[in-house]
PDB file of C-alpha atoms in Angstrom:
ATOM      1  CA  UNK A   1       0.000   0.000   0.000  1.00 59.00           C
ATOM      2  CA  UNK A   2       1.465   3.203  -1.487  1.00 79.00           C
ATOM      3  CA  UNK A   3       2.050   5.661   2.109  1.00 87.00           C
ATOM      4  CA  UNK A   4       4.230   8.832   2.633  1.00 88.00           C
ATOM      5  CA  UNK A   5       5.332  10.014   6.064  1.00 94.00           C
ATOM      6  CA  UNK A   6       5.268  13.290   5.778  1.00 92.00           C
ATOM      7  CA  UNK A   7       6.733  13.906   9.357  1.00 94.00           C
ATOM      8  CA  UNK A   8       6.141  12.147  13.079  1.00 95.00           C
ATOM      9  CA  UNK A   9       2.689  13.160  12.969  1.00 95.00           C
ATOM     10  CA  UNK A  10       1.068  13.120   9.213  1.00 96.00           C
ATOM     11  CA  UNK A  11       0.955  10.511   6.820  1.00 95.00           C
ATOM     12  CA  UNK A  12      -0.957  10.248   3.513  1.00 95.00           C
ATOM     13  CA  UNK A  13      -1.651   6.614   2.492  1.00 93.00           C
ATOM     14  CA  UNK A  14      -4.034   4.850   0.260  1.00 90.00           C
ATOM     15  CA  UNK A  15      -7.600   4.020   1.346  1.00 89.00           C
ATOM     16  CA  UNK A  16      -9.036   0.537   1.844  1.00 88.00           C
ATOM     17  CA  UNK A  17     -12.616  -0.095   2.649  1.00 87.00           C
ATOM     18  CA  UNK A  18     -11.679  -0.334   6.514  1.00 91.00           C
ATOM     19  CA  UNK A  19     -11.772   3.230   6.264  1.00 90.00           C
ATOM     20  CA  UNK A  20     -15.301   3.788   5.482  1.00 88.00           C
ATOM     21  CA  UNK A  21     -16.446   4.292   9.521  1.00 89.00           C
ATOM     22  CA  UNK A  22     -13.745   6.616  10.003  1.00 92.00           C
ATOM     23  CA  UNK A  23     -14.615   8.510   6.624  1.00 86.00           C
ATOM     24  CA  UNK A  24     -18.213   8.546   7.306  1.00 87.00           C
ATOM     25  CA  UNK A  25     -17.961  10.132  10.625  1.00 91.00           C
ATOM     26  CA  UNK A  26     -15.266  13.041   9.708  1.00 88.00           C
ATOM     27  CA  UNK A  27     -17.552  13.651   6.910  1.00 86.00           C
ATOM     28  CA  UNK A  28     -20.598  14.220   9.043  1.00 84.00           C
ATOM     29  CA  UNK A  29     -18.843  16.038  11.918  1.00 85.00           C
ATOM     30  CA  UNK A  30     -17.709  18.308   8.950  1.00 83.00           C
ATOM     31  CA  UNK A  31     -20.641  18.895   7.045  1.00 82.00           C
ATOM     32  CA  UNK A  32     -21.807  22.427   8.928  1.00 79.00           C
ATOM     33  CA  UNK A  33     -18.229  23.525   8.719  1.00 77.00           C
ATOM     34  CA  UNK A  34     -17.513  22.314   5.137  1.00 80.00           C
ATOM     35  CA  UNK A  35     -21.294  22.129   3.307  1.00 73.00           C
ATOM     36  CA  UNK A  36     -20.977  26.014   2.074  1.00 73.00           C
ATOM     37  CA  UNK A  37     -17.647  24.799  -0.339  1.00 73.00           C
ATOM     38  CA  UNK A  38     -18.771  21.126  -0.552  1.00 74.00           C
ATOM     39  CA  UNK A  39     -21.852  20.355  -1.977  1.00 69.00           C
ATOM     40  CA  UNK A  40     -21.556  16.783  -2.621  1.00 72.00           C
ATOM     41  CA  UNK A  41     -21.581  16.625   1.605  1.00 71.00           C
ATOM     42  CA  UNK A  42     -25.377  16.242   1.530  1.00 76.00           C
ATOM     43  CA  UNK A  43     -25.000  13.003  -0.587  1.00 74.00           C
ATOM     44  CA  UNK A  44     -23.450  11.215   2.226  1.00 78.00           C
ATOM     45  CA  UNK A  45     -25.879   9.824   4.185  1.00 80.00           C
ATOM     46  CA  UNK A  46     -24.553   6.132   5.439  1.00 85.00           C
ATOM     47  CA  UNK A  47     -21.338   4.667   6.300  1.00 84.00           C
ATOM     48  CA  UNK A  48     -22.386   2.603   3.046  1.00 86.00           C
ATOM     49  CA  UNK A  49     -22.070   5.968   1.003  1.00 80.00           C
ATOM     50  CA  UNK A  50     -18.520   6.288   2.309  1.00 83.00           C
ATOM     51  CA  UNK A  51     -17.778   2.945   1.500  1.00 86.00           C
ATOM     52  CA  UNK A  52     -18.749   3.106  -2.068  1.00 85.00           C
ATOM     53  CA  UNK A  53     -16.550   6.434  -2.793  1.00 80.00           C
ATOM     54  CA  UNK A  54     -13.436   4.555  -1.104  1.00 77.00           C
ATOM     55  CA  UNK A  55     -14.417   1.427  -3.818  1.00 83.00           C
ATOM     56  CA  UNK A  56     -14.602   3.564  -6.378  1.00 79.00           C
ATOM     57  CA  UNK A  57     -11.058   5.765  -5.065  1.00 78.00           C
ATOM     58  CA  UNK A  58      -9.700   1.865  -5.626  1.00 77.00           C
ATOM     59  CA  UNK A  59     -11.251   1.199  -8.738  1.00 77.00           C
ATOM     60  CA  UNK A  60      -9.865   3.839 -10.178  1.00 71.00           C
ATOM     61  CA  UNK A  61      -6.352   2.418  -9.604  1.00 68.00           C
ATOM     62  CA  UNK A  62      -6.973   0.334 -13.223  1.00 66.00           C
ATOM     63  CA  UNK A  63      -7.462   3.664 -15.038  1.00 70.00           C
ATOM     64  CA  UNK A  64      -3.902   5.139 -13.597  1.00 66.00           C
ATOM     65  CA  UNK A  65      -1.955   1.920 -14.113  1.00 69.00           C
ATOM     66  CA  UNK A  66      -2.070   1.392 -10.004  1.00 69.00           C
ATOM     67  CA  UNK A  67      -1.249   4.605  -8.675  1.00 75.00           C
ATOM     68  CA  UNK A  68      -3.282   6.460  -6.592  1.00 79.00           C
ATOM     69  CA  UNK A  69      -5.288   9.675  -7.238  1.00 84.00           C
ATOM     70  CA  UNK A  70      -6.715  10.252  -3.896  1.00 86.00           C
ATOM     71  CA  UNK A  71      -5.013   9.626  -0.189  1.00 92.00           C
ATOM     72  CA  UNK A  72      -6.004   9.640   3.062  1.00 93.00           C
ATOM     73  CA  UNK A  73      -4.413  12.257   5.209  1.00 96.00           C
ATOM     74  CA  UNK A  74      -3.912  11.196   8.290  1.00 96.00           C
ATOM     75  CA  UNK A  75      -2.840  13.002  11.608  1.00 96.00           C
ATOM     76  CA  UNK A  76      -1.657  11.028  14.376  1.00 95.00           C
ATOM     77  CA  UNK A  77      -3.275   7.903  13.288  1.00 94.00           C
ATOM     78  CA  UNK A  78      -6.503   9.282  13.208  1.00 95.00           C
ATOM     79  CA  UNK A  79      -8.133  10.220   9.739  1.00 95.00           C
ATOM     80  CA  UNK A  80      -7.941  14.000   9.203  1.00 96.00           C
ATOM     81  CA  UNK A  81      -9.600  14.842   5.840  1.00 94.00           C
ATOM     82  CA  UNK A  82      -8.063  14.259   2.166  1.00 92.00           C
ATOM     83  CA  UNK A  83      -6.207  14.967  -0.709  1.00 94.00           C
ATOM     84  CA  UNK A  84      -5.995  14.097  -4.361  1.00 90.00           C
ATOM     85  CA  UNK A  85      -6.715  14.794  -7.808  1.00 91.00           C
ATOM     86  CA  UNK A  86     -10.285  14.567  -7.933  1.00 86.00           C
ATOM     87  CA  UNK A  87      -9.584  14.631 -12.072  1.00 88.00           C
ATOM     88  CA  UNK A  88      -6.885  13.785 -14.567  1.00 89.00           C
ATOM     89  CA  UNK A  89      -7.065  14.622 -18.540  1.00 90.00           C
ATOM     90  CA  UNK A  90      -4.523  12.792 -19.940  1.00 88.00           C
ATOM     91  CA  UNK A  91      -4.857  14.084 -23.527  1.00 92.00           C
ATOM     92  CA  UNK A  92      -3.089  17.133 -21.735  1.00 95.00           C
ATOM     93  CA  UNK A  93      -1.413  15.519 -18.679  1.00 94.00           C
ATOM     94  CA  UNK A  94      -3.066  17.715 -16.233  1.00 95.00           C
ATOM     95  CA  UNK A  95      -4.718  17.179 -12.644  1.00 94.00           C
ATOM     96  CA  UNK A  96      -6.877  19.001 -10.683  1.00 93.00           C
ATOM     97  CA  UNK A  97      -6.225  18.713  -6.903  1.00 94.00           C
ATOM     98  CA  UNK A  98      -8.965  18.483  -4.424  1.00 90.00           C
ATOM     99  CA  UNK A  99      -8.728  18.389  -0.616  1.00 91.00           C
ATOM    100  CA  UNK A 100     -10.592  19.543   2.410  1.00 89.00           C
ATOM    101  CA  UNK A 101      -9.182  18.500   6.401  1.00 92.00           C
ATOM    102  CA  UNK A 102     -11.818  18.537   9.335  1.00 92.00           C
ATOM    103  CA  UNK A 103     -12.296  21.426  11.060  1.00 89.00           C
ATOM    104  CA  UNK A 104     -10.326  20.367  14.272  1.00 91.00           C
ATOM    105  CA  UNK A 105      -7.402  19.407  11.947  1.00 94.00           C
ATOM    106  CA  UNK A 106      -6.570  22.672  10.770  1.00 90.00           C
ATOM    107  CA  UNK A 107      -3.831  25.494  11.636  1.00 90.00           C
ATOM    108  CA  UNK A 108      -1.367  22.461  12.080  1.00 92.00           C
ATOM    109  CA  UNK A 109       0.377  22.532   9.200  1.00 91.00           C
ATOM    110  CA  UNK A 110      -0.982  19.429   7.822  1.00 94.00           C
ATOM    111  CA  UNK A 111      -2.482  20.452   4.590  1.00 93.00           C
ATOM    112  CA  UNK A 112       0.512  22.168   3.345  1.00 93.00           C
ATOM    113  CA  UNK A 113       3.029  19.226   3.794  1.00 94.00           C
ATOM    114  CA  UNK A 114       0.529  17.073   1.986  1.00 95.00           C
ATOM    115  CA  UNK A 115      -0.112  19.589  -0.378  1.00 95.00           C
ATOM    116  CA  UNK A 116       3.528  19.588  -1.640  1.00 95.00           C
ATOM    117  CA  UNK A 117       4.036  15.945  -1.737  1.00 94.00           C
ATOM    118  CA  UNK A 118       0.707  15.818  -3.567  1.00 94.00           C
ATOM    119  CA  UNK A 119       2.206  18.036  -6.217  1.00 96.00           C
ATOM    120  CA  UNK A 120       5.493  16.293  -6.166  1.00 95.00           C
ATOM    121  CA  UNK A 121       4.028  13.238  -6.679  1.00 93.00           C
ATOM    122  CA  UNK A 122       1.611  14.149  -9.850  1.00 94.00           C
ATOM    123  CA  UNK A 123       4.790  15.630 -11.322  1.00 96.00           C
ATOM    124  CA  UNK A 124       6.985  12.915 -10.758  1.00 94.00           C
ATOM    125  CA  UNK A 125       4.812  10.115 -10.138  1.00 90.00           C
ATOM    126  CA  UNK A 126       1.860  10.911 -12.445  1.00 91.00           C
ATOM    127  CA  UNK A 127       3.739  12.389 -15.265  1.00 93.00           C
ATOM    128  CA  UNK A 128       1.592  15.812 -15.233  1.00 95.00           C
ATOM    129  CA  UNK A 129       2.820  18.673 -17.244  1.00 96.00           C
ATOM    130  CA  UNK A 130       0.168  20.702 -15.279  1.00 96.00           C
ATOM    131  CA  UNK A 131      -1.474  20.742 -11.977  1.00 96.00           C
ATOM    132  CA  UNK A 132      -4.664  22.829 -10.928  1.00 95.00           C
ATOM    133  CA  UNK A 133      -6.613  23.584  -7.905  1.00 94.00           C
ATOM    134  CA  UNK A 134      -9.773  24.717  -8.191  1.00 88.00           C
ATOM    135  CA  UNK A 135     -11.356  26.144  -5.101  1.00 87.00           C
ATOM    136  CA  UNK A 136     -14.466  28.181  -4.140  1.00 83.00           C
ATOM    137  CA  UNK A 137     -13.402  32.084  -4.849  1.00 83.00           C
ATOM    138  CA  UNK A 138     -15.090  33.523  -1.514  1.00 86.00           C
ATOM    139  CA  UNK A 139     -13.240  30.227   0.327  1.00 85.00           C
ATOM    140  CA  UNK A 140     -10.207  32.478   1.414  1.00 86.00           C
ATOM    141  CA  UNK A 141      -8.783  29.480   3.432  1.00 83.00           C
ATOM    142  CA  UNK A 142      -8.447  27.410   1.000  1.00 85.00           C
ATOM    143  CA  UNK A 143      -7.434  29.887  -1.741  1.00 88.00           C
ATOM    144  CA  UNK A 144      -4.797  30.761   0.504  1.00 90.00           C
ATOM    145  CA  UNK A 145      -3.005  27.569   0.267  1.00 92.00           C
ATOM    146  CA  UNK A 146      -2.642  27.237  -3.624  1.00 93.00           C
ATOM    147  CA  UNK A 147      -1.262  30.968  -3.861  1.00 92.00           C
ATOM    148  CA  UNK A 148       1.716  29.936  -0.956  1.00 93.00           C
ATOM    149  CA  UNK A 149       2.729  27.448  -3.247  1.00 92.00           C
ATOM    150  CA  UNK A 150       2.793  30.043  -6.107  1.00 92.00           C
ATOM    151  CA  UNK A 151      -0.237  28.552  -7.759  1.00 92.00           C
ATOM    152  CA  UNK A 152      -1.604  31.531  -9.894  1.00 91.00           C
ATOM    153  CA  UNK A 153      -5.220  32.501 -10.901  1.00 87.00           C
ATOM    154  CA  UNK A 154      -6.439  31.512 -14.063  1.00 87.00           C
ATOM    155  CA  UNK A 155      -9.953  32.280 -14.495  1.00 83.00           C
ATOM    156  CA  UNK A 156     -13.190  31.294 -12.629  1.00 81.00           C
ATOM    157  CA  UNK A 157     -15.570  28.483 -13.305  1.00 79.00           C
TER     158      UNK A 157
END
């Protein structure tokens, strides 16, 4: 199983279906904090629902040639939130990274160090010739993190 310690305290590693209690439950203690940027939050309803999106994270493995396009970020050994590329065109090698980290998770650092081993790893791993982030513009949080890594602003969707 493809994992990268990013230091003592944060890992980002594959998921596997034993993840799908852990999942469910950071997904609905996050849903008042997170619903405004994430609207796909009111589709999860069951641990079952979280189940199905990790079998279809691992599914997905086929279409990359086995690597991995979304991880786990985890914090302590406890599931903090996630990061990926939530799409890939290969006709033009690029990937569009998508993350979010539960509320109690954040101001630690975490989403930066997995932020730049994410883009490492599309680069090297993935073969990209371009990665982008697409985030909410009114979600100044999470803007913020793309333009520290010198990410610049394309256009809005």
């Amino acid at each position: 199983m493809l994992e990268y310690k990013l230091n003592d305290d944060v890992t980002l590693r594959m998921f596997n279906t034993d993840d799908a209690d852990e999942l469910f439950k950071l997904t609905i203690a996050s849903k008042p904090y997170l619903r405004e940027w994430l609207g796909w939050l009111d589709y999860i309803e069951t641990v079952e629902d979280s189940k199905q999106n990790i079998e279809g994270r691992i599914k997905g493995l086929i279409e990359t040639g086995g690597h991995p396009t979304s991880f786990a970020l985890m914090y302590k050994g406890e599931l903090a939130g996630t990061i990926g590329f939530n799409d890939i065109d290969r006709g033009i090698q690029c990937g569009t990274i998508g993350y979010w980290l539960g509320q109690e998770f954040q101001g630690k650092g975490i989403m930066s160090q997995a932020l730049e081993t994410i883009i490492e790893y599309g680069f090297q791993d993935l073969k990209l010739n371009k990665i982008e982030i697409r985030v909410a513009t009114e979600n100044v949080k999470s803007r913020a993190l793309p333009e520290r890594f010198g990410f610049k602003e394309e256009g809005v969707i």
